[in-house]
Amino acid sequence: MRPILRRISTISLLLLGAALLPPGLRASSSSAQLPNSPEAMLFNAANRDRVASGLPAFQWDANLAEAARLHAERMVQHNTLSHQFAGEAPLQDRARQAGARFSMIAENVAEGPSAQGLHTQWMNSPPHRANLLDHELNSIGIAVVQRGSLYFAVEDFSVGVPHLSYAEQEAEVRAQLEGYGLRVGDDPTDARKACAMDRGWAGQRPLAVLRYEMADLSQLPEEVEQKARSGKYHSVQVGACEPTGSRTFARFRVAILFY
């Protein structure tokens, strides 16, 4: 089955591969806290091949690992591989329920007689290899559960989205706007109110209002950049608020009032 890789509103799924993990091992925020475990072996193997391919290493995500553990346990119960069993939530919902924040997500699953061969099997399977070497995916959580002589393994990957307060979101956008020579107001109250509206503004009437939602605040949308460099505006207010619609895929919502 060909992989599907999408952002924000959908998911990436890759089918069946190879497997492993001792029951009861809890996820942690660092691979260093998984010494001599199958998870640590698979984590290190994944990053070794990523670095060899000129890609940045994965960051360990404890929440993804917890989602992977729960799914691996289901595979053991059913004694088969699947990305979703009857009565089980889809991948993106399982990861969100475990506390992960992401704008894109993918999964590899596998079973096999030893931990040693799991990574090799995944790397020899084009769809699974594509997940492991995807240049956009940056986070991983792994779980391996043993049943008799078989190991069932799950690797969950994502483009992780950090937890940022409204003030932290506004500070990131503010710094970029100041780079265009715009003065950014210190009080975000009106912009936060405008952010929560579908249209209109709060406070003093601005010359323009732009609202947008993104998973990555490190770059301004093109329309915002165009206004920022147009020379028509001397100051702005920036406000963040809760994004609209489904919260399965994490993103930020920002309003900018131009004066």
C-alpha atoms as an extended CHARMM CRD file, in Angstrom:
* protein
*
       259  EXT
         1         1  MET       CA              0.0000000000        0.0000000000        0.0000000000  PROA      1               0.0000000000
         2         2  ARG       CA              1.4010000000        3.3770000000       -0.9330000000  PROA      2               0.0000000000
         3         3  PRO       CA              2.0340000000        5.8450000000        1.9120000000  PROA      3               0.0000000000
         4         4  ILE       CA             -0.2330000000        8.8390000000        2.3650000000  PROA      4               0.0000000000
         5         5  LEU       CA              1.4220000000       11.8970000000        3.8580000000  PROA      5               0.0000000000
         6         6  ARG       CA             -0.6880000000       14.9530000000        4.5950000000  PROA      6               0.0000000000
         7         7  ARG       CA             -0.7090000000       17.9540000000        6.8760000000  PROA      7               0.0000000000
         8         8  ILE       CA             -3.0290000000       19.6860000000        9.3320000000  PROA      8               0.0000000000
         9         9  SER       CA             -6.3210000000       18.0130000000        8.5190000000  PROA      9               0.0000000000
        10        10  THR       CA             -5.2920000000       14.4790000000        7.6270000000  PROA      10              0.0000000000
        11        11  ILE       CA             -2.7440000000       11.8420000000        8.5210000000  PROA      11              0.0000000000
        12        12  SER       CA              0.1210000000        9.8020000000        7.1690000000  PROA      12              0.0000000000
        13        13  LEU       CA             -0.1750000000        6.0270000000        7.3900000000  PROA      13              0.0000000000
        14        14  LEU       CA              2.2700000000        3.3960000000        6.1970000000  PROA      14              0.0000000000
        15        15  LEU       CA              1.4090000000       -0.2710000000        6.3670000000  PROA      15              0.0000000000
        16        16  LEU       CA              2.8610000000       -3.3030000000        7.9780000000  PROA      16              0.0000000000
        17        17  GLY       CA              6.4990000000       -4.0200000000        8.6410000000  PROA      17              0.0000000000
        18        18  ALA       CA              8.4390000000       -5.9780000000       11.3710000000  PROA      18              0.0000000000
        19        19  ALA       CA              8.5690000000       -5.8460000000       15.3790000000  PROA      19              0.0000000000
        20        20  LEU       CA              9.4240000000       -5.7740000000       19.4570000000  PROA      20              0.0000000000
        21        21  LEU       CA              9.2000000000       -4.5330000000       23.4470000000  PROA      21              0.0000000000
        22        22  PRO       CA              9.0220000000       -5.8630000000       27.0080000000  PROA      22              0.0000000000
        23        23  PRO       CA              5.6100000000       -5.1830000000       28.5840000000  PROA      23              0.0000000000
        24        24  GLY       CA              5.3500000000       -2.4200000000       31.1390000000  PROA      24              0.0000000000
        25        25  LEU       CA              8.1670000000       -0.2070000000       29.8620000000  PROA      25              0.0000000000
        26        26  ARG       CA              7.0130000000        3.3800000000       30.0840000000  PROA      26              0.0000000000
        27        27  ALA       CA              7.9100000000        6.0670000000       27.5880000000  PROA      27              0.0000000000
        28        28  SER       CA             10.3740000000        8.7500000000       28.6030000000  PROA      28              0.0000000000
        29        29  SER       CA             11.4450000000       12.0950000000       27.2020000000  PROA      29              0.0000000000
        30        30  SER       CA             14.9550000000       10.9240000000       26.3750000000  PROA      30              0.0000000000
        31        31  SER       CA             16.3620000000        7.8530000000       24.6800000000  PROA      31              0.0000000000
        32        32  ALA       CA             19.0540000000        7.8960000000       27.3640000000  PROA      32              0.0000000000
        33        33  GLN       CA             16.3120000000        6.7830000000       29.7910000000  PROA      33              0.0000000000
        34        34  LEU       CA             15.6670000000        3.6540000000       27.6850000000  PROA      34              0.0000000000
        35        35  PRO       CA             19.0240000000        1.8970000000       28.2240000000  PROA      35              0.0000000000
        36        36  ASN       CA             19.4820000000       -1.5260000000       26.6340000000  PROA      36              0.0000000000
        37        37  SER       CA             15.8480000000       -1.6120000000       25.5210000000  PROA      37              0.0000000000
        38        38  PRO       CA             14.4840000000       -2.5600000000       22.1000000000  PROA      38              0.0000000000
        39        39  GLU       CA             13.0460000000        0.9620000000       21.8800000000  PROA      39              0.0000000000
        40        40  ALA       CA             16.4480000000        2.5290000000       22.4400000000  PROA      40              0.0000000000
        41        41  MET       CA             17.9910000000        0.2290000000       19.8460000000  PROA      41              0.0000000000
        42        42  LEU       CA             15.3710000000        1.1580000000       17.2440000000  PROA      42              0.0000000000
        43        43  PHE       CA             15.6140000000        4.8460000000       18.1270000000  PROA      43              0.0000000000
        44        44  ASN       CA             19.3810000000        4.8540000000       17.7560000000  PROA      44              0.0000000000
        45        45  ALA       CA             19.2200000000        2.8380000000       14.5270000000  PROA      45              0.0000000000
        46        46  ALA       CA             16.7010000000        5.2670000000       13.0350000000  PROA      46              0.0000000000
        47        47  ASN       CA             18.8530000000        8.2590000000       13.8890000000  PROA      47              0.0000000000
        48        48  ARG       CA             22.0260000000        6.5840000000       12.6630000000  PROA      48              0.0000000000
        49        49  ASP       CA             20.4650000000        6.1180000000        9.2240000000  PROA      49              0.0000000000
        50        50  ARG       CA             18.9750000000        9.6130000000        9.2070000000  PROA      50              0.0000000000
        51        51  VAL       CA             22.3080000000       11.2280000000        9.9960000000  PROA      51              0.0000000000
        52        52  ALA       CA             24.0210000000        9.0430000000        7.3830000000  PROA      52              0.0000000000
        53        53  SER       CA             21.4710000000       10.3530000000        4.8640000000  PROA      53              0.0000000000
        54        54  GLY       CA             22.1840000000       13.9800000000        5.8040000000  PROA      54              0.0000000000
        55        55  LEU       CA             18.9580000000       14.3870000000        7.8140000000  PROA      55              0.0000000000
        56        56  PRO       CA             18.5240000000       15.7370000000       11.3390000000  PROA      56              0.0000000000
        57        57  ALA       CA             18.0350000000       13.1570000000       14.0690000000  PROA      57              0.0000000000
        58        58  PHE       CA             14.5670000000       12.4580000000       15.4510000000  PROA      58              0.0000000000
        59        59  GLN       CA             13.6150000000       13.9250000000       18.8040000000  PROA      59              0.0000000000
        60        60  TRP       CA             12.1310000000       11.4260000000       21.2580000000  PROA      60              0.0000000000
        61        61  ASP       CA              8.4750000000       12.1710000000       22.0500000000  PROA      61              0.0000000000
        62        62  ALA       CA              7.2190000000       10.4570000000       25.2140000000  PROA      62              0.0000000000
        63        63  ASN       CA              3.5960000000       11.0890000000       24.2660000000  PROA      63              0.0000000000
        64        64  LEU       CA              4.0250000000        9.4110000000       20.8860000000  PROA      64              0.0000000000
        65        65  ALA       CA              5.7410000000        6.5230000000       22.6660000000  PROA      65              0.0000000000
        66        66  GLU       CA              2.7320000000        6.1350000000       24.9540000000  PROA      66              0.0000000000
        67        67  ALA       CA              0.3770000000        6.0560000000       21.9640000000  PROA      67              0.0000000000
        68        68  ALA       CA              2.6480000000        3.4940000000       20.3160000000  PROA      68              0.0000000000
        69        69  ARG       CA              2.6990000000        1.3560000000       23.4590000000  PROA      69              0.0000000000
        70        70  LEU       CA             -1.0960000000        1.2180000000       23.6890000000  PROA      70              0.0000000000
        71        71  HSD       CA             -1.3730000000        0.2430000000       20.0310000000  PROA      71              0.0000000000
        72        72  ALA       CA              1.3980000000       -2.3670000000       20.3000000000  PROA      72              0.0000000000
        73        73  GLU       CA             -0.4900000000       -3.9520000000       23.1990000000  PROA      73              0.0000000000
        74        74  ARG       CA             -3.6000000000       -4.1580000000       21.0120000000  PROA      74              0.0000000000
        75        75  MET       CA             -1.6100000000       -5.8740000000       18.2720000000  PROA      75              0.0000000000
        76        76  VAL       CA             -0.4290000000       -8.4230000000       20.8470000000  PROA      76              0.0000000000
        77        77  GLN       CA             -4.0110000000       -8.9850000000       22.0210000000  PROA      77              0.0000000000
        78        78  HSD       CA             -5.1750000000       -9.5680000000       18.4410000000  PROA      78              0.0000000000
        79        79  ASN       CA             -1.9560000000      -11.3800000000       17.4670000000  PROA      79              0.0000000000
        80        80  THR       CA             -1.8620000000       -9.4960000000       14.1730000000  PROA      80              0.0000000000
        81        81  LEU       CA             -0.6740000000       -6.2540000000       12.5990000000  PROA      81              0.0000000000
        82        82  SER       CA             -2.9750000000       -3.3350000000       11.8860000000  PROA      82              0.0000000000
        83        83  HSD       CA             -2.9790000000        0.4500000000       12.0220000000  PROA      83              0.0000000000
        84        84  GLN       CA             -6.4980000000        0.4390000000       13.4910000000  PROA      84              0.0000000000
        85        85  PHE       CA             -8.5770000000       -2.2840000000       15.0850000000  PROA      85              0.0000000000
        86        86  ALA       CA            -12.3560000000       -2.3610000000       15.4370000000  PROA      86              0.0000000000
        87        87  GLY       CA            -13.3710000000        0.0030000000       18.2280000000  PROA      87              0.0000000000
        88        88  GLU       CA             -9.9720000000        1.7030000000       18.2620000000  PROA      88              0.0000000000
        89        89  ALA       CA             -9.4980000000        5.3900000000       17.4780000000  PROA      89              0.0000000000
        90        90  PRO       CA             -7.4970000000        6.3040000000       14.3370000000  PROA      90              0.0000000000
        91        91  LEU       CA             -3.8110000000        7.1070000000       14.6560000000  PROA      91              0.0000000000
        92        92  GLN       CA             -4.1460000000       10.8740000000       14.8690000000  PROA      92              0.0000000000
        93        93  ASP       CA             -6.7200000000       10.6470000000       17.6650000000  PROA      93              0.0000000000
        94        94  ARG       CA             -4.6950000000        8.0790000000       19.6150000000  PROA      94              0.0000000000
        95        95  ALA       CA             -1.6540000000       10.3190000000       19.4870000000  PROA      95              0.0000000000
        96        96  ARG       CA             -3.6230000000       13.4090000000       20.5090000000  PROA      96              0.0000000000
        97        97  GLN       CA             -5.2600000000       11.5380000000       23.4060000000  PROA      97              0.0000000000
        98        98  ALA       CA             -1.7790000000       10.5550000000       24.6010000000  PROA      98              0.0000000000
        99        99  GLY       CA             -0.8150000000       14.2430000000       24.7050000000  PROA      99              0.0000000000
       100       100  ALA       CA              1.1370000000       14.5770000000       21.4500000000  PROA      100             0.0000000000
       101       101  ARG       CA              0.9170000000       17.8340000000       19.4570000000  PROA      101             0.0000000000
       102       102  PHE       CA              1.5970000000       17.6070000000       15.7430000000  PROA      102             0.0000000000
       103       103  SER       CA              0.7900000000       18.9480000000       12.2920000000  PROA      103             0.0000000000
       104       104  MET       CA              1.5760000000       15.6820000000       10.4840000000  PROA      104             0.0000000000
       105       105  ILE       CA              1.7460000000       12.0970000000       11.7290000000  PROA      105             0.0000000000
       106       106  ALA       CA              2.8280000000        8.7020000000       10.3910000000  PROA      106             0.0000000000
       107       107  GLU       CA              3.2060000000        5.1460000000       11.6510000000  PROA      107             0.0000000000
       108       108  ASN       CA              5.2130000000        1.9700000000       11.0450000000  PROA      108             0.0000000000
       109       109  VAL       CA              4.1160000000       -1.3500000000       12.5540000000  PROA      109             0.0000000000
       110       110  ALA       CA              5.8460000000       -4.7220000000       12.4180000000  PROA      110             0.0000000000
       111       111  GLU       CA              6.2620000000       -8.1410000000       13.9770000000  PROA      111             0.0000000000
       112       112  GLY       CA              9.2610000000      -10.4290000000       14.0120000000  PROA      112             0.0000000000
       113       113  PRO       CA             11.2170000000      -13.0630000000       15.9390000000  PROA      113             0.0000000000
       114       114  SER       CA             13.9330000000      -10.7080000000       17.1740000000  PROA      114             0.0000000000
       115       115  ALA       CA             14.5710000000       -7.0990000000       17.9620000000  PROA      115             0.0000000000
       116       116  GLN       CA             17.7010000000       -7.0560000000       15.8710000000  PROA      116             0.0000000000
       117       117  GLY       CA             16.0030000000       -7.4190000000       12.5030000000  PROA      117             0.0000000000
       118       118  LEU       CA             13.1300000000       -4.9550000000       12.9010000000  PROA      118             0.0000000000
       119       119  HSD       CA             14.9020000000       -1.8380000000       11.7380000000  PROA      119             0.0000000000
       120       120  THR       CA             16.4930000000       -3.7090000000        8.8250000000  PROA      120             0.0000000000
       121       121  GLN       CA             13.0910000000       -4.9650000000        7.7100000000  PROA      121             0.0000000000
       122       122  TRP       CA             11.6210000000       -1.4640000000        7.8470000000  PROA      122             0.0000000000
       123       123  MET       CA             14.5520000000        0.0100000000        5.9450000000  PROA      123             0.0000000000
       124       124  ASN       CA             14.1630000000       -2.6770000000        3.2500000000  PROA      124             0.0000000000
       125       125  SER       CA             10.4880000000       -1.7660000000        2.7810000000  PROA      125             0.0000000000
       126       126  PRO       CA             10.1400000000        1.3930000000        0.6400000000  PROA      126             0.0000000000
       127       127  PRO       CA              7.0170000000        2.7890000000        2.4100000000  PROA      127             0.0000000000
       128       128  HSD       CA              8.4710000000        2.2560000000        5.8920000000  PROA      128             0.0000000000
       129       129  ARG       CA             11.8680000000        3.5540000000        4.8420000000  PROA      129             0.0000000000
       130       130  ALA       CA             10.1130000000        6.6640000000        3.5010000000  PROA      130             0.0000000000
       131       131  ASN       CA              8.7710000000        7.3890000000        6.9810000000  PROA      131             0.0000000000
       132       132  LEU       CA             12.1100000000        6.8140000000        8.6700000000  PROA      132             0.0000000000
       133       133  LEU       CA             13.9060000000        9.0940000000        6.2080000000  PROA      133             0.0000000000
       134       134  ASP       CA             11.1980000000       11.7080000000        5.7130000000  PROA      134             0.0000000000
       135       135  HSD       CA             12.8610000000       15.1370000000        5.9060000000  PROA      135             0.0000000000
       136       136  GLU       CA              9.7740000000       16.8010000000        7.3880000000  PROA      136             0.0000000000
       137       137  LEU       CA              9.0810000000       14.3800000000       10.2260000000  PROA      137             0.0000000000
       138       138  ASN       CA             11.1050000000       15.3520000000       13.2910000000  PROA      138             0.0000000000
       139       139  SER       CA              9.7530000000       13.4130000000       16.2920000000  PROA      139             0.0000000000
       140       140  ILE       CA              9.3550000000        9.7280000000       17.1200000000  PROA      140             0.0000000000
       141       141  GLY       CA              7.9480000000        7.4730000000       19.8130000000  PROA      141             0.0000000000
       142       142  ILE       CA              8.5400000000        3.7100000000       19.7870000000  PROA      142             0.0000000000
       143       143  ALA       CA              7.0600000000        0.7400000000       21.6390000000  PROA      143             0.0000000000
       144       144  VAL       CA              7.7840000000       -2.9730000000       21.4300000000  PROA      144             0.0000000000
       145       145  VAL       CA              5.7420000000       -5.7080000000       23.1380000000  PROA      145             0.0000000000
       146       146  GLN       CA              6.6350000000       -9.3900000000       23.2160000000  PROA      146             0.0000000000
       147       147  ARG       CA              4.2040000000      -12.2930000000       22.8320000000  PROA      147             0.0000000000
       148       148  GLY       CA              5.9100000000      -15.6520000000       23.1150000000  PROA      148             0.0000000000
       149       149  SER       CA              8.6840000000      -15.7220000000       20.5310000000  PROA      149             0.0000000000
       150       150  LEU       CA              7.2870000000      -12.7680000000       18.5540000000  PROA      150             0.0000000000
       151       151  TYR       CA              7.8610000000       -9.0650000000       19.0450000000  PROA      151             0.0000000000
       152       152  PHE       CA              5.2340000000       -6.5120000000       17.9810000000  PROA      152             0.0000000000
       153       153  ALA       CA              6.5860000000       -3.0210000000       17.3300000000  PROA      153             0.0000000000
       154       154  VAL       CA              5.1110000000        0.4030000000       16.6090000000  PROA      154             0.0000000000
       155       155  GLU       CA              6.9430000000        3.5370000000       15.5250000000  PROA      155             0.0000000000
       156       156  ASP       CA              4.8770000000        6.7250000000       15.5630000000  PROA      156             0.0000000000
       157       157  PHE       CA              6.3890000000        9.7470000000       13.7980000000  PROA      157             0.0000000000
       158       158  SER       CA              5.2630000000       13.3560000000       13.6770000000  PROA      158             0.0000000000
       159       159  VAL       CA              6.0290000000       16.9240000000       12.8510000000  PROA      159             0.0000000000
       160       160  GLY       CA              5.8950000000       18.0930000000       16.4370000000  PROA      160             0.0000000000
       161       161  VAL       CA              4.2000000000       21.3490000000       17.4210000000  PROA      161             0.0000000000
       162       162  PRO       CA              5.4280000000       22.9340000000       20.6790000000  PROA      162             0.0000000000
       163       163  HSD       CA              3.2520000000       24.1040000000       23.5420000000  PROA      163             0.0000000000
       164       164  LEU       CA              3.3900000000       27.9260000000       23.4850000000  PROA      164             0.0000000000
       165       165  SER       CA              1.4500000000       30.3990000000       25.5910000000  PROA      165             0.0000000000
       166       166  TYR       CA             -0.3630000000       33.2510000000       23.8590000000  PROA      166             0.0000000000
       167       167  ALA       CA              2.4310000000       35.5870000000       24.9550000000  PROA      167             0.0000000000
       168       168  GLU       CA              5.0770000000       33.2610000000       23.5000000000  PROA      168             0.0000000000
       169       169  GLN       CA              3.1960000000       32.9750000000       20.2030000000  PROA      169             0.0000000000
       170       170  GLU       CA              2.8380000000       36.7590000000       20.0010000000  PROA      170             0.0000000000
       171       171  ALA       CA              6.5200000000       37.2750000000       20.8150000000  PROA      171             0.0000000000
       172       172  GLU       CA              7.5610000000       35.0540000000       17.9080000000  PROA      172             0.0000000000
       173       173  VAL       CA              5.3680000000       36.9250000000       15.4300000000  PROA      173             0.0000000000
       174       174  ARG       CA              6.3080000000       40.2760000000       16.9620000000  PROA      174             0.0000000000
       175       175  ALA       CA             10.0310000000       39.7150000000       16.3880000000  PROA      175             0.0000000000
       176       176  GLN       CA              9.4440000000       39.0250000000       12.6970000000  PROA      176             0.0000000000
       177       177  LEU       CA              7.2680000000       42.1130000000       12.2160000000  PROA      177             0.0000000000
       178       178  GLU       CA              9.8050000000       44.3110000000       13.9810000000  PROA      178             0.0000000000
       179       179  GLY       CA             12.3130000000       43.0870000000       11.4080000000  PROA      179             0.0000000000
       180       180  TYR       CA             10.2870000000       45.0280000000        8.8260000000  PROA      180             0.0000000000
       181       181  GLY       CA             10.5910000000       48.2150000000       10.8600000000  PROA      181             0.0000000000
       182       182  LEU       CA              7.0420000000       48.1050000000       12.2250000000  PROA      182             0.0000000000
       183       183  ARG       CA              6.3310000000       49.2130000000       15.7720000000  PROA      183             0.0000000000
       184       184  VAL       CA              4.4610000000       46.5040000000       17.6690000000  PROA      184             0.0000000000
       185       185  GLY       CA              2.1180000000       47.5780000000       20.4490000000  PROA      185             0.0000000000
       186       186  ASP       CA              2.7570000000       46.2410000000       23.9440000000  PROA      186             0.0000000000
       187       187  ASP       CA             -0.8930000000       45.5630000000       24.7950000000  PROA      187             0.0000000000
       188       188  PRO       CA             -2.3250000000       42.5770000000       22.8670000000  PROA      188             0.0000000000
       189       189  THR       CA             -5.8600000000       42.9150000000       24.2780000000  PROA      189             0.0000000000
       190       190  ASP       CA             -7.5810000000       44.2850000000       21.1650000000  PROA      190             0.0000000000
       191       191  ALA       CA             -5.6950000000       41.9500000000       18.8320000000  PROA      191             0.0000000000
       192       192  ARG       CA             -6.5970000000       38.9310000000       20.9800000000  PROA      192             0.0000000000
       193       193  LYS       CA            -10.2570000000       39.9230000000       20.8420000000  PROA      193             0.0000000000
       194       194  ALA       CA            -10.0360000000       40.3680000000       17.0700000000  PROA      194             0.0000000000
       195       195  CYS       CA             -8.3070000000       37.0010000000       16.8000000000  PROA      195             0.0000000000
       196       196  ALA       CA            -11.3200000000       35.2950000000       18.3470000000  PROA      196             0.0000000000
       197       197  MET       CA            -13.6860000000       36.9940000000       15.8500000000  PROA      197             0.0000000000
       198       198  ASP       CA            -14.5250000000       35.7120000000       12.3900000000  PROA      198             0.0000000000
       199       199  ARG       CA            -14.4820000000       39.2890000000       11.0720000000  PROA      199             0.0000000000
       200       200  GLY       CA            -14.2060000000       42.8500000000       12.3120000000  PROA      200             0.0000000000
       201       201  TRP       CA            -11.9050000000       44.2400000000       14.9980000000  PROA      201             0.0000000000
       202       202  ALA       CA            -11.7540000000       45.4750000000       18.5760000000  PROA      202             0.0000000000
       203       203  GLY       CA            -10.6030000000       48.8700000000       19.8470000000  PROA      203             0.0000000000
       204       204  GLN       CA             -9.3000000000       51.5410000000       17.5090000000  PROA      204             0.0000000000
       205       205  ARG       CA            -10.2070000000       50.8720000000       13.9000000000  PROA      205             0.0000000000
       206       206  PRO       CA             -7.1910000000       49.4700000000       12.0250000000  PROA      206             0.0000000000
       207       207  LEU       CA             -6.3520000000       50.0210000000        8.3770000000  PROA      207             0.0000000000
       208       208  ALA       CA             -6.2380000000       46.2500000000        7.8440000000  PROA      208             0.0000000000
       209       209  VAL       CA             -6.7890000000       43.0200000000        9.7940000000  PROA      209             0.0000000000
       210       210  LEU       CA             -5.2540000000       39.6680000000        8.9520000000  PROA      210             0.0000000000
       211       211  ARG       CA             -6.0290000000       36.4100000000       10.7310000000  PROA      211             0.0000000000
       212       212  TYR       CA             -4.2440000000       33.1480000000       10.0230000000  PROA      212             0.0000000000
       213       213  GLU       CA             -3.6620000000       29.6650000000       11.4210000000  PROA      213             0.0000000000
       214       214  MET       CA             -0.3530000000       27.8190000000       11.1300000000  PROA      214             0.0000000000
       215       215  ALA       CA              1.4680000000       24.9720000000       12.8350000000  PROA      215             0.0000000000
       216       216  ASP       CA              4.8140000000       26.7630000000       12.4630000000  PROA      216             0.0000000000
       217       217  LEU       CA              5.1370000000       30.3900000000       13.5630000000  PROA      217             0.0000000000
       218       218  SER       CA              8.7470000000       30.7460000000       12.4680000000  PROA      218             0.0000000000
       219       219  GLN       CA              7.6980000000       32.2590000000        9.1410000000  PROA      219             0.0000000000
       220       220  LEU       CA              5.0040000000       34.8040000000        8.3630000000  PROA      220             0.0000000000
       221       221  PRO       CA              2.3640000000       34.0320000000        5.7260000000  PROA      221             0.0000000000
       222       222  GLU       CA              3.0880000000       35.6850000000        2.3750000000  PROA      222             0.0000000000
       223       223  GLU       CA              0.1330000000       38.0670000000        2.6830000000  PROA      223             0.0000000000
       224       224  VAL       CA              1.4100000000       39.3070000000        6.0490000000  PROA      224             0.0000000000
       225       225  GLU       CA              4.9060000000       39.7940000000        4.6530000000  PROA      225             0.0000000000
       226       226  GLN       CA              3.5110000000       41.7840000000        1.7120000000  PROA      226             0.0000000000
       227       227  LYS       CA              1.7040000000       44.1840000000        4.0210000000  PROA      227             0.0000000000
       228       228  ALA       CA              4.6660000000       44.4230000000        6.3800000000  PROA      228             0.0000000000
       229       229  ARG       CA              7.0310000000       45.5270000000        3.6190000000  PROA      229             0.0000000000
       230       230  SER       CA              4.5190000000       47.6950000000        1.7230000000  PROA      230             0.0000000000
       231       231  GLY       CA              5.3920000000       50.8650000000        3.6420000000  PROA      231             0.0000000000
       232       232  LYS       CA              1.6740000000       51.6380000000        4.1430000000  PROA      232             0.0000000000
       233       233  TYR       CA              1.6550000000       50.8770000000        7.8580000000  PROA      233             0.0000000000
       234       234  HSD       CA              3.6760000000       52.2420000000       10.7610000000  PROA      234             0.0000000000
       235       235  SER       CA              2.5350000000       49.9950000000       13.6070000000  PROA      235             0.0000000000
       236       236  VAL       CA              0.7240000000       46.7460000000       14.3850000000  PROA      236             0.0000000000
       237       237  GLN       CA             -0.8750000000       44.8750000000       17.2210000000  PROA      237             0.0000000000
       238       238  VAL       CA             -0.4730000000       41.1050000000       17.5070000000  PROA      238             0.0000000000
       239       239  GLY       CA             -2.8450000000       38.7920000000       19.3400000000  PROA      239             0.0000000000
       240       240  ALA       CA             -3.1040000000       35.0160000000       19.6770000000  PROA      240             0.0000000000
       241       241  CYS       CA             -6.1690000000       32.9340000000       20.5100000000  PROA      241             0.0000000000
       242       242  GLU       CA             -7.5450000000       29.4030000000       20.2880000000  PROA      242             0.0000000000
       243       243  PRO       CA             -7.5940000000       27.9680000000       16.7480000000  PROA      243             0.0000000000
       244       244  THR       CA            -10.9270000000       27.1370000000       15.1610000000  PROA      244             0.0000000000
       245       245  GLY       CA            -12.2780000000       23.7500000000       14.1190000000  PROA      245             0.0000000000
       246       246  SER       CA            -10.8060000000       20.3470000000       14.9430000000  PROA      246             0.0000000000
       247       247  ARG       CA             -7.9850000000       20.2900000000       17.4660000000  PROA      247             0.0000000000
       248       248  THR       CA             -6.5840000000       16.9180000000       16.4310000000  PROA      248             0.0000000000
       249       249  PHE       CA             -3.8490000000       18.5940000000       14.3820000000  PROA      249             0.0000000000
       250       250  ALA       CA             -2.1490000000       21.2810000000       16.4580000000  PROA      250             0.0000000000
       251       251  ARG       CA             -1.8180000000       24.8000000000       15.1180000000  PROA      251             0.0000000000
       252       252  PHE       CA             -1.7680000000       28.4190000000       16.2480000000  PROA      252             0.0000000000
       253       253  ARG       CA             -4.2080000000       31.2240000000       15.4390000000  PROA      253             0.0000000000
       254       254  VAL       CA             -2.9640000000       34.8080000000       15.2380000000  PROA      254             0.0000000000
       255       255  ALA       CA             -4.4900000000       38.1800000000       14.3500000000  PROA      255             0.0000000000
       256       256  ILE       CA             -2.5020000000       41.1950000000       13.2310000000  PROA      256             0.0000000000
       257       257  LEU       CA             -4.0470000000       44.6740000000       13.2560000000  PROA      257             0.0000000000
       258       258  PHE       CA             -2.2500000000       47.0980000000       10.9220000000  PROA      258             0.0000000000
       259       259  TYR       CA             -2.2530000000       50.8790000000       11.6110000000  PROA      259             0.0000000000
